[in-house]
């Protein structure tokens, strides 16, 4: 057993990280940029590396340093996992202060930023200073989808490590061995999730998520009129909003109760003067979280549609590659016959454009309406 056990199909990256943690090879870098496609395990890799750095045996996976580092309870490992759309300068400054402190228990002060691509420009400036003048026992582990998602000045000061997309077989094996998923379901989920480990696990375990996925994949043949496109967009946007709200309602209430208790509501003591503004801050954060979750949901819809149109393209080009969406085989072949590879390429571009629009804060409904109209057969 070791801290690297959960990293599926990342043998090369694990070799680099475990050598670095053991003090072999390159001089230890004090800033790392860990990149890889969504679901490849960037944040797992960063946590495992943090554990290995704190462990006396290089990441045994069983000692208390390893266990607390992996669970997020180690006092010298700080993990920033934002649910907001961005990480602002104040949050970065708090981290930088933390980075300058000596480790209390472990060997190093480790700071993991899971979504370094969400750091604002001013935040990046504050971070840059800390990385340029590092404390000797501090290690920054920044995670992002690709190196280009992080500003060049920061990127150039980090040692870069790229994670591969794990194979379907590796993901399926993990689901069977670790999560006890039935092999046929594991194989379906690994294929449907296209190497995204967390998504595969969710699909394997949650029937509602499988139903939602199927509904999305049934959309393309239905896009035959303007009305149908607008309805499909409204349905997808409403479903993603409802899903986001459902998944946060309980947590929101819990957080508010905790804050109210901290502020002394329900007791006879006087309320602190800034109580109202603290409650408002929490509500703003919660609203931002719902918004991000909704965008993540729509992003999944776009990923699923991408696999669908890639399947159509594969059929049109006559490749022998197995379809990702074998369940939609008949519909995919019909649409493939009706169009040409050039048309399908344009539709794949339209999906990319929708993703960019969502990232740049275009209203979700507008983005999805524009997309479905682009995907529709000649209207
Ligand atoms: Zn250990």
mmCIF file of C-alpha atoms and ligand atoms in Angstrom:
data_model
loop_
_atom_site.group_PDB
_atom_site.id
_atom_site.type_symbol
_atom_site.label_atom_id
_atom_site.label_comp_id
_atom_site.label_asym_id
_atom_site.label_seq_id
_atom_site.Cartn_x
_atom_site.Cartn_y
_atom_site.Cartn_z
ATOM 1 C CA UNK A 1 0.000 0.000 0.000
ATOM 2 C CA UNK A 2 1.149 3.550 -0.702
ATOM 3 C CA UNK A 3 -0.201 7.055 -1.188
ATOM 4 C CA UNK A 4 -0.051 6.521 -4.975
ATOM 5 C CA UNK A 5 -2.581 3.676 -5.044
ATOM 6 C CA UNK A 6 -5.523 5.762 -6.241
ATOM 7 C CA UNK A 7 -3.717 7.255 -9.227
ATOM 8 C CA UNK A 8 -5.032 5.235 -12.127
ATOM 9 C CA UNK A 9 -2.829 4.802 -15.185
ATOM 10 C CA UNK A 10 -0.281 7.442 -14.104
ATOM 11 C CA UNK A 11 2.832 5.295 -13.715
ATOM 12 C CA UNK A 12 5.154 7.851 -15.340
ATOM 13 C CA UNK A 13 3.951 10.747 -13.177
ATOM 14 C CA UNK A 14 4.077 8.621 -10.024
ATOM 15 C CA UNK A 15 7.695 7.705 -10.800
ATOM 16 C CA UNK A 16 8.643 11.398 -11.070
ATOM 17 C CA UNK A 17 6.786 12.425 -7.913
ATOM 18 C CA UNK A 18 7.960 9.560 -5.736
ATOM 19 C CA UNK A 19 11.590 10.161 -6.781
ATOM 20 C CA UNK A 20 11.206 13.866 -5.991
ATOM 21 C CA UNK A 21 9.653 13.117 -2.595
ATOM 22 C CA UNK A 22 12.530 10.794 -1.812
ATOM 23 C CA UNK A 23 14.985 13.557 -2.683
ATOM 24 C CA UNK A 24 16.345 11.773 -5.747
ATOM 25 C CA UNK A 25 16.822 13.106 -9.254
ATOM 26 C CA UNK A 26 16.385 16.859 -9.767
ATOM 27 C CA UNK A 27 16.825 19.247 -6.883
ATOM 28 C CA UNK A 28 13.417 19.499 -5.211
ATOM 29 C CA UNK A 29 11.354 22.219 -6.878
ATOM 30 C CA UNK A 30 9.425 24.496 -4.565
ATOM 31 C CA UNK A 31 6.690 25.036 -7.142
ATOM 32 C CA UNK A 32 5.009 22.424 -9.303
ATOM 33 C CA UNK A 33 2.355 22.742 -11.960
ATOM 34 C CA UNK A 34 0.388 19.523 -12.269
ATOM 35 C CA UNK A 35 -1.741 19.434 -15.405
ATOM 36 C CA UNK A 36 -4.032 16.867 -16.971
ATOM 37 C CA UNK A 37 -7.505 16.563 -18.450
ATOM 38 C CA UNK A 38 -10.489 16.775 -16.071
ATOM 39 C CA UNK A 39 -10.794 13.593 -14.069
ATOM 40 C CA UNK A 40 -7.250 12.398 -14.684
ATOM 41 C CA UNK A 41 -6.547 12.887 -10.997
ATOM 42 C CA UNK A 42 -4.643 16.189 -10.735
ATOM 43 C CA UNK A 43 -5.793 16.918 -7.215
ATOM 44 C CA UNK A 44 -5.316 13.288 -6.121
ATOM 45 C CA UNK A 45 -1.766 13.429 -7.463
ATOM 46 C CA UNK A 46 -1.125 16.682 -5.604
ATOM 47 C CA UNK A 47 -2.473 15.305 -2.317
ATOM 48 C CA UNK A 48 -0.516 12.085 -2.685
ATOM 49 C CA UNK A 49 2.637 14.088 -3.370
ATOM 50 C CA UNK A 50 1.934 16.281 -0.338
ATOM 51 C CA UNK A 51 1.551 13.141 1.786
ATOM 52 C CA UNK A 52 4.771 11.676 0.397
ATOM 53 C CA UNK A 53 6.603 14.913 1.241
ATOM 54 C CA UNK A 54 5.391 14.790 4.844
ATOM 55 C CA UNK A 55 5.863 11.043 5.335
ATOM 56 C CA UNK A 56 9.100 9.719 6.861
ATOM 57 C CA UNK A 57 8.985 6.793 4.471
ATOM 58 C CA UNK A 58 8.207 8.651 1.249
ATOM 59 C CA UNK A 59 4.470 8.001 1.165
ATOM 60 C CA UNK A 60 3.769 4.703 2.921
ATOM 61 C CA UNK A 61 0.028 5.408 2.935
ATOM 62 C CA UNK A 62 -0.492 4.106 6.470
ATOM 63 C CA UNK A 63 1.334 6.423 8.895
ATOM 64 C CA UNK A 64 -0.515 9.331 10.455
ATOM 65 C CA UNK A 65 1.309 11.891 8.263
ATOM 66 C CA UNK A 66 0.097 10.118 5.132
ATOM 67 C CA UNK A 67 -3.419 9.628 6.367
ATOM 68 C CA UNK A 68 -3.905 13.168 7.619
ATOM 69 C CA UNK A 69 -2.321 14.667 4.502
ATOM 70 C CA UNK A 70 -4.640 12.637 2.266
ATOM 71 C CA UNK A 71 -7.754 13.440 4.286
ATOM 72 C CA UNK A 72 -6.971 17.151 4.478
ATOM 73 C CA UNK A 73 -6.307 17.180 8.222
ATOM 74 C CA UNK A 74 -2.509 17.588 8.202
ATOM 75 C CA UNK A 75 -1.616 20.946 9.783
ATOM 76 C CA UNK A 76 1.127 21.632 7.227
ATOM 77 C CA UNK A 77 -0.853 20.747 4.113
ATOM 78 C CA UNK A 78 -3.293 23.392 2.925
ATOM 79 C CA UNK A 79 -5.633 22.454 0.106
ATOM 80 C CA UNK A 80 -7.520 25.192 -1.715
ATOM 81 C CA UNK A 81 -10.510 23.781 -3.510
ATOM 82 C CA UNK A 82 -12.645 26.614 -4.671
ATOM 83 C CA UNK A 83 -16.286 26.383 -5.509
ATOM 84 C CA UNK A 84 -16.274 29.913 -6.791
ATOM 85 C CA UNK A 85 -15.623 30.845 -10.379
ATOM 86 C CA UNK A 86 -12.380 32.547 -9.383
ATOM 87 C CA UNK A 87 -9.734 32.693 -6.663
ATOM 88 C CA UNK A 88 -9.196 36.326 -5.723
ATOM 89 C CA UNK A 89 -6.231 38.265 -4.452
ATOM 90 C CA UNK A 90 -7.364 38.146 -0.806
ATOM 91 C CA UNK A 91 -7.498 34.379 -0.818
ATOM 92 C CA UNK A 92 -4.066 34.182 -2.455
ATOM 93 C CA UNK A 93 -2.607 36.576 0.149
ATOM 94 C CA UNK A 94 -3.930 34.362 2.950
ATOM 95 C CA UNK A 95 -2.164 31.423 1.312
ATOM 96 C CA UNK A 96 1.046 33.367 0.845
ATOM 97 C CA UNK A 97 1.062 34.226 4.561
ATOM 98 C CA UNK A 98 0.535 30.576 5.346
ATOM 99 C CA UNK A 99 3.361 29.617 2.970
ATOM 100 C CA UNK A 100 5.795 31.808 4.859
ATOM 101 C CA UNK A 101 5.178 29.961 8.131
ATOM 102 C CA UNK A 102 7.442 27.128 9.269
ATOM 103 C CA UNK A 103 5.885 23.668 9.224
ATOM 104 C CA UNK A 104 4.527 22.743 12.646
ATOM 105 C CA UNK A 105 4.675 18.952 12.493
ATOM 106 C CA UNK A 106 5.855 17.821 9.120
ATOM 107 C CA UNK A 107 8.870 18.317 6.924
ATOM 108 C CA UNK A 108 7.438 21.041 4.743
ATOM 109 C CA UNK A 109 4.658 23.575 4.401
ATOM 110 C CA UNK A 110 2.698 22.327 1.374
ATOM 111 C CA UNK A 111 0.089 24.428 -0.422
ATOM 112 C CA UNK A 112 -2.145 22.744 -2.950
ATOM 113 C CA UNK A 113 -4.225 24.948 -5.255
ATOM 114 C CA UNK A 114 -6.636 22.643 -7.060
ATOM 115 C CA UNK A 115 -7.911 25.175 -9.573
ATOM 116 C CA UNK A 116 -4.901 27.369 -10.235
ATOM 117 C CA UNK A 117 -6.527 28.280 -13.566
ATOM 118 C CA UNK A 118 -9.162 30.191 -11.595
ATOM 119 C CA UNK A 119 -6.695 32.571 -9.937
ATOM 120 C CA UNK A 120 -7.448 36.149 -10.940
ATOM 121 C CA UNK A 121 -4.806 38.390 -12.483
ATOM 122 C CA UNK A 122 -4.185 40.250 -9.220
ATOM 123 C CA UNK A 123 -4.126 36.952 -7.372
ATOM 124 C CA UNK A 124 -1.494 35.689 -9.808
ATOM 125 C CA UNK A 125 0.677 38.747 -9.111
ATOM 126 C CA UNK A 126 0.546 38.045 -5.383
ATOM 127 C CA UNK A 127 1.337 34.369 -5.975
ATOM 128 C CA UNK A 128 4.215 35.165 -8.298
ATOM 129 C CA UNK A 129 6.046 37.099 -5.595
ATOM 130 C CA UNK A 130 5.729 34.148 -3.211
ATOM 131 C CA UNK A 131 7.009 31.694 -5.791
ATOM 132 C CA UNK A 132 9.911 33.947 -6.765
ATOM 133 C CA UNK A 133 11.131 34.267 -3.185
ATOM 134 C CA UNK A 134 10.243 30.909 -1.684
ATOM 135 C CA UNK A 135 10.734 29.908 1.912
ATOM 136 C CA UNK A 136 13.127 26.960 1.870
ATOM 137 C CA UNK A 137 10.657 24.498 3.362
ATOM 138 C CA UNK A 138 7.607 25.540 1.349
ATOM 139 C CA UNK A 139 6.233 23.665 -1.656
ATOM 140 C CA UNK A 140 3.469 24.967 -3.932
ATOM 141 C CA UNK A 141 1.460 22.427 -5.919
ATOM 142 C CA UNK A 142 -0.671 24.143 -8.533
ATOM 143 C CA UNK A 143 -3.197 22.130 -10.544
ATOM 144 C CA UNK A 144 -4.779 23.144 -13.858
ATOM 145 C CA UNK A 145 -6.135 21.429 -16.979
ATOM 146 C CA UNK A 146 -3.281 22.574 -19.250
ATOM 147 C CA UNK A 147 -0.118 24.670 -18.791
ATOM 148 C CA UNK A 148 -1.729 27.397 -20.926
ATOM 149 C CA UNK A 149 -4.420 27.870 -18.268
ATOM 150 C CA UNK A 150 -1.859 29.437 -15.944
ATOM 151 C CA UNK A 151 -0.170 32.783 -16.674
ATOM 152 C CA UNK A 152 3.241 32.416 -18.279
ATOM 153 C CA UNK A 153 5.158 34.140 -15.476
ATOM 154 C CA UNK A 154 3.953 31.547 -12.972
ATOM 155 C CA UNK A 155 4.190 28.639 -15.370
ATOM 156 C CA UNK A 156 7.824 29.376 -16.148
ATOM 157 C CA UNK A 157 8.767 29.173 -12.473
ATOM 158 C CA UNK A 158 7.109 25.817 -11.886
ATOM 159 C CA UNK A 159 8.338 22.339 -12.595
ATOM 160 C CA UNK A 160 5.658 20.918 -14.875
ATOM 161 C CA UNK A 161 4.151 17.483 -14.663
ATOM 162 C CA UNK A 162 1.488 16.263 -17.054
ATOM 163 C CA UNK A 163 -0.976 13.483 -16.261
ATOM 164 C CA UNK A 164 -2.222 11.242 -19.024
ATOM 165 C CA UNK A 165 -5.859 10.328 -19.646
ATOM 166 C CA UNK A 166 -6.165 6.883 -18.044
ATOM 167 C CA UNK A 167 -7.265 4.041 -20.329
ATOM 168 C CA UNK A 168 -10.828 2.703 -20.117
ATOM 169 C CA UNK A 169 -9.477 -0.624 -18.948
ATOM 170 C CA UNK A 170 -7.542 1.003 -16.088
ATOM 171 C CA UNK A 171 -10.591 3.017 -14.983
ATOM 172 C CA UNK A 172 -12.875 -0.030 -15.164
ATOM 173 C CA UNK A 173 -10.407 -2.087 -13.144
ATOM 174 C CA UNK A 174 -10.303 0.588 -10.427
ATOM 175 C CA UNK A 175 -14.121 0.698 -10.232
ATOM 176 C CA UNK A 176 -14.282 -3.076 -9.865
ATOM 177 C CA UNK A 177 -11.412 -3.464 -7.431
ATOM 178 C CA UNK A 178 -11.866 -0.446 -5.215
ATOM 179 C CA UNK A 179 -15.549 0.404 -5.459
ATOM 180 C CA UNK A 180 -16.939 -3.100 -5.929
ATOM 181 C CA UNK A 181 -18.766 -2.153 -9.139
ATOM 182 C CA UNK A 182 -20.057 -4.977 -11.324
ATOM 183 C CA UNK A 183 -17.601 -5.530 -14.257
ATOM 184 C CA UNK A 184 -20.173 -4.863 -17.031
ATOM 185 C CA UNK A 185 -21.291 -1.615 -15.366
ATOM 186 C CA UNK A 186 -17.656 -0.626 -14.750
ATOM 187 C CA UNK A 187 -16.818 -1.152 -18.387
ATOM 188 C CA UNK A 188 -19.845 0.919 -19.528
ATOM 189 C CA UNK A 189 -19.065 3.731 -17.063
ATOM 190 C CA UNK A 190 -15.362 3.857 -17.988
ATOM 191 C CA UNK A 191 -16.232 4.105 -21.690
ATOM 192 C CA UNK A 192 -18.983 6.688 -21.158
ATOM 193 C CA UNK A 193 -16.773 8.836 -18.931
ATOM 194 C CA UNK A 194 -13.862 8.765 -21.390
ATOM 195 C CA UNK A 195 -11.116 8.440 -18.801
ATOM 196 C CA UNK A 196 -12.665 10.791 -16.233
ATOM 197 C CA UNK A 197 -12.327 8.696 -13.088
ATOM 198 C CA UNK A 198 -14.736 10.615 -10.844
ATOM 199 C CA UNK A 199 -17.357 10.844 -13.575
ATOM 200 C CA UNK A 200 -17.042 7.098 -14.239
ATOM 201 C CA UNK A 201 -17.564 6.308 -10.570
ATOM 202 C CA UNK A 202 -20.586 8.618 -10.422
ATOM 203 C CA UNK A 203 -22.152 7.056 -13.525
ATOM 204 C CA UNK A 204 -21.546 3.562 -12.170
ATOM 205 C CA UNK A 205 -23.181 4.308 -8.842
ATOM 206 C CA UNK A 206 -25.914 6.804 -9.601
ATOM 207 C CA UNK A 207 -28.801 5.785 -11.793
ATOM 208 C CA UNK A 208 -30.145 9.344 -12.088
ATOM 209 C CA UNK A 209 -26.867 10.437 -13.664
ATOM 210 C CA UNK A 210 -27.134 7.618 -16.215
ATOM 211 C CA UNK A 211 -30.682 8.689 -17.083
ATOM 212 C CA UNK A 212 -29.619 12.328 -17.526
ATOM 213 C CA UNK A 213 -26.760 11.243 -19.763
ATOM 214 C CA UNK A 214 -29.090 9.170 -21.931
ATOM 215 C CA UNK A 215 -31.483 12.115 -22.261
ATOM 216 C CA UNK A 216 -28.670 14.327 -23.523
ATOM 217 C CA UNK A 217 -27.585 11.717 -26.057
ATOM 218 C CA UNK A 218 -31.136 11.450 -27.356
ATOM 219 C CA UNK A 219 -31.230 15.170 -28.158
ATOM 220 C CA UNK A 220 -29.366 15.394 -31.498
ATOM 221 C CA UNK A 221 -31.947 13.532 -33.643
ATOM 222 C CA UNK A 222 -34.703 15.663 -32.076
ATOM 223 C CA UNK A 223 -33.206 18.977 -33.186
ATOM 224 C CA UNK A 224 -35.362 19.328 -36.278
ATOM 225 C CA UNK A 225 -37.063 22.709 -35.824
ATOM 226 C CA UNK A 226 -36.311 26.027 -34.221
ATOM 227 C CA UNK A 227 -38.938 25.302 -31.572
ATOM 228 C CA UNK A 228 -37.329 21.951 -30.770
ATOM 229 C CA UNK A 229 -33.908 23.595 -30.390
ATOM 230 C CA UNK A 230 -35.215 26.270 -28.018
ATOM 231 C CA UNK A 231 -37.101 23.678 -25.961
ATOM 232 C CA UNK A 232 -34.043 21.429 -25.760
ATOM 233 C CA UNK A 233 -31.916 24.374 -24.574
ATOM 234 C CA UNK A 234 -34.478 25.358 -21.941
ATOM 235 C CA UNK A 235 -34.732 21.748 -20.704
ATOM 236 C CA UNK A 236 -30.990 21.266 -20.420
ATOM 237 C CA UNK A 237 -30.491 24.584 -18.618
ATOM 238 C CA UNK A 238 -33.393 23.975 -16.215
ATOM 239 C CA UNK A 239 -32.183 20.450 -15.454
ATOM 240 C CA UNK A 240 -28.646 21.638 -14.701
ATOM 241 C CA UNK A 241 -29.959 24.416 -12.448
ATOM 242 C CA UNK A 242 -32.202 22.003 -10.536
ATOM 243 C CA UNK A 243 -29.388 19.526 -10.161
ATOM 244 C CA UNK A 244 -27.069 22.233 -8.807
ATOM 245 C CA UNK A 245 -29.675 23.458 -6.326
ATOM 246 C CA UNK A 246 -30.530 19.949 -5.137
ATOM 247 C CA UNK A 247 -26.908 19.126 -4.508
ATOM 248 C CA UNK A 248 -26.300 22.249 -2.409
ATOM 249 C CA UNK A 249 -29.558 22.898 -0.527
ATOM 250 C CA UNK A 250 -28.663 20.756 2.447
ATOM 251 C CA UNK A 251 -25.128 22.073 2.627
ATOM 252 C CA UNK A 252 -26.292 25.702 2.349
ATOM 253 C CA UNK A 253 -28.682 25.293 5.289
ATOM 254 C CA UNK A 254 -25.995 23.603 7.363
ATOM 255 C CA UNK A 255 -23.474 26.359 6.662
ATOM 256 C CA UNK A 256 -25.997 29.064 7.511
ATOM 257 C CA UNK A 257 -26.895 27.336 10.783
ATOM 258 C CA UNK A 258 -23.213 27.100 11.679
ATOM 259 C CA UNK A 259 -22.629 30.759 10.905
ATOM 260 C CA UNK A 260 -25.695 31.812 12.882
ATOM 261 C CA UNK A 261 -24.453 29.838 15.828
ATOM 262 C CA UNK A 262 -20.994 31.378 15.534
ATOM 263 C CA UNK A 263 -22.608 34.813 15.430
ATOM 264 C CA UNK A 264 -24.613 34.100 18.543
ATOM 265 C CA UNK A 265 -28.107 33.981 17.064
ATOM 266 C CA UNK A 266 -30.547 32.100 19.225
ATOM 267 C CA UNK A 267 -28.711 33.065 22.399
ATOM 268 C CA UNK A 268 -29.202 36.110 24.605
ATOM 269 C CA UNK A 269 -25.811 37.627 23.809
ATOM 270 C CA UNK A 270 -25.656 40.691 21.605
ATOM 271 C CA UNK A 271 -25.178 40.051 17.918
ATOM 272 C CA UNK A 272 -21.917 41.251 16.508
ATOM 273 C CA UNK A 273 -22.383 44.420 14.545
ATOM 274 C CA UNK A 274 -21.247 42.971 11.235
ATOM 275 C CA UNK A 275 -23.502 39.895 11.526
ATOM 276 C CA UNK A 276 -25.735 40.904 8.635
ATOM 277 C CA UNK A 277 -22.819 41.421 6.308
ATOM 278 C CA UNK A 278 -21.327 38.056 7.226
ATOM 279 C CA UNK A 279 -24.630 36.337 6.479
ATOM 280 C CA UNK A 280 -24.792 38.195 3.185
ATOM 281 C CA UNK A 281 -21.220 37.128 2.316
ATOM 282 C CA UNK A 282 -22.140 33.511 2.941
ATOM 283 C CA UNK A 283 -25.247 33.817 0.793
ATOM 284 C CA UNK A 284 -23.180 35.345 -2.007
ATOM 285 C CA UNK A 285 -20.685 32.481 -1.803
ATOM 286 C CA UNK A 286 -23.497 29.956 -1.895
ATOM 287 C CA UNK A 287 -25.035 31.616 -4.944
ATOM 288 C CA UNK A 288 -21.669 31.528 -6.686
ATOM 289 C CA UNK A 289 -21.350 27.836 -5.839
ATOM 290 C CA UNK A 290 -24.733 27.005 -7.399
ATOM 291 C CA UNK A 291 -23.704 28.929 -10.476
ATOM 292 C CA UNK A 292 -20.449 27.035 -10.754
ATOM 293 C CA UNK A 293 -22.148 23.671 -10.255
ATOM 294 C CA UNK A 294 -24.670 24.539 -12.945
ATOM 295 C CA UNK A 295 -21.861 25.416 -15.328
ATOM 296 C CA UNK A 296 -20.090 22.154 -14.464
ATOM 297 C CA UNK A 297 -23.335 20.325 -15.282
ATOM 298 C CA UNK A 298 -23.625 22.070 -18.643
ATOM 299 C CA UNK A 299 -19.977 21.302 -19.278
ATOM 300 C CA UNK A 300 -20.765 17.613 -18.838
ATOM 301 C CA UNK A 301 -23.602 17.972 -21.365
ATOM 302 C CA UNK A 302 -21.105 19.475 -23.819
ATOM 303 C CA UNK A 303 -18.638 16.633 -23.193
ATOM 304 C CA UNK A 304 -21.334 14.073 -23.889
ATOM 305 C CA UNK A 305 -22.412 15.814 -27.084
ATOM 306 C CA UNK A 306 -18.756 15.949 -28.148
ATOM 307 C CA UNK A 307 -18.426 12.174 -27.864
ATOM 308 C CA UNK A 308 -21.651 11.816 -29.856
ATOM 309 C CA UNK A 309 -20.506 13.971 -32.776
ATOM 310 C CA UNK A 310 -17.053 12.358 -32.687
ATOM 311 C CA UNK A 311 -18.842 9.039 -33.107
ATOM 312 C CA UNK A 312 -20.713 10.466 -36.103
ATOM 313 C CA UNK A 313 -17.437 11.690 -37.592
ATOM 314 C CA UNK A 314 -15.807 8.283 -37.042
ATOM 315 C CA UNK A 315 -18.657 6.601 -38.944
ATOM 316 C CA UNK A 316 -18.480 9.170 -41.757
ATOM 317 C CA UNK A 317 -14.717 8.703 -42.094
ATOM 318 C CA UNK A 318 -15.145 4.936 -42.058
ATOM 319 C CA UNK A 319 -12.750 4.324 -39.171
ATOM 320 C CA UNK A 320 -12.994 1.042 -37.305
ATOM 321 C CA UNK A 321 -12.737 2.694 -33.888
ATOM 322 C CA UNK A 322 -15.479 1.412 -31.594
ATOM 323 C CA UNK A 323 -18.213 3.993 -30.899
ATOM 324 C CA UNK A 324 -18.251 5.594 -27.460
ATOM 325 C CA UNK A 325 -22.043 5.709 -27.536
ATOM 326 C CA UNK A 326 -22.837 2.199 -28.791
ATOM 327 C CA UNK A 327 -26.272 2.528 -27.178
ATOM 328 C CA UNK A 328 -27.114 5.219 -29.778
ATOM 329 C CA UNK A 329 -25.578 3.253 -32.648
ATOM 330 C CA UNK A 330 -28.627 3.403 -34.960
ATOM 331 C CA UNK A 331 -29.277 7.141 -34.520
ATOM 332 C CA UNK A 332 -25.578 7.922 -34.945
ATOM 333 C CA UNK A 333 -25.411 5.985 -38.223
ATOM 334 C CA UNK A 334 -28.556 7.699 -39.536
ATOM 335 C CA UNK A 335 -27.206 11.185 -38.759
ATOM 336 C CA UNK A 336 -23.820 10.191 -40.203
ATOM 337 C CA UNK A 337 -25.456 9.246 -43.522
ATOM 338 C CA UNK A 338 -27.361 12.525 -43.703
ATOM 339 C CA UNK A 339 -24.340 14.790 -43.193
ATOM 340 C CA UNK A 340 -20.739 15.111 -44.286
ATOM 341 C CA UNK A 341 -17.528 15.158 -42.243
ATOM 342 C CA UNK A 342 -17.238 18.921 -42.880
ATOM 343 C CA UNK A 343 -20.686 19.529 -41.372
ATOM 344 C CA UNK A 344 -19.854 17.352 -38.381
ATOM 345 C CA UNK A 345 -16.596 19.257 -37.852
ATOM 346 C CA UNK A 346 -18.566 22.504 -37.833
ATOM 347 C CA UNK A 347 -20.852 21.058 -35.174
ATOM 348 C CA UNK A 348 -17.901 20.001 -33.038
ATOM 349 C CA UNK A 349 -16.602 23.576 -33.386
ATOM 350 C CA UNK A 350 -20.007 24.863 -32.264
ATOM 351 C CA UNK A 351 -19.743 22.753 -29.094
ATOM 352 C CA UNK A 352 -16.298 24.219 -28.392
ATOM 353 C CA UNK A 353 -17.698 27.712 -28.962
ATOM 354 C CA UNK A 354 -20.479 27.017 -26.452
ATOM 355 C CA UNK A 355 -17.908 25.910 -23.892
ATOM 356 C CA UNK A 356 -15.951 29.127 -24.397
ATOM 357 C CA UNK A 357 -19.158 31.163 -24.135
ATOM 358 C CA UNK A 358 -20.009 29.528 -20.788
ATOM 359 C CA UNK A 359 -16.495 30.170 -19.505
ATOM 360 C CA UNK A 360 -16.780 33.833 -20.416
ATOM 361 C CA UNK A 361 -20.046 34.156 -18.504
ATOM 362 C CA UNK A 362 -22.491 34.264 -21.387
ATOM 363 C CA UNK A 363 -25.944 33.458 -19.975
ATOM 364 C CA UNK A 364 -26.315 29.643 -20.055
ATOM 365 C CA UNK A 365 -29.658 29.731 -21.889
ATOM 366 C CA UNK A 366 -28.299 31.937 -24.677
ATOM 367 C CA UNK A 367 -25.220 29.758 -25.074
ATOM 368 C CA UNK A 368 -27.230 26.554 -25.272
ATOM 369 C CA UNK A 369 -29.846 27.991 -27.646
ATOM 370 C CA UNK A 370 -27.117 29.138 -30.015
ATOM 371 C CA UNK A 371 -25.498 25.713 -29.792
ATOM 372 C CA UNK A 372 -28.616 23.669 -30.479
ATOM 373 C CA UNK A 373 -29.488 25.865 -33.451
ATOM 374 C CA UNK A 374 -25.975 25.205 -34.817
ATOM 375 C CA UNK A 375 -26.378 21.482 -34.225
ATOM 376 C CA UNK A 376 -29.785 21.286 -35.913
ATOM 377 C CA UNK A 377 -30.113 19.875 -39.373
ATOM 378 C CA UNK A 378 -30.554 22.618 -41.960
ATOM 379 C CA UNK A 379 -33.510 24.589 -40.596
HETATM 380 ZN ZN1 LIG B 1 3.525 7.593 5.534
#
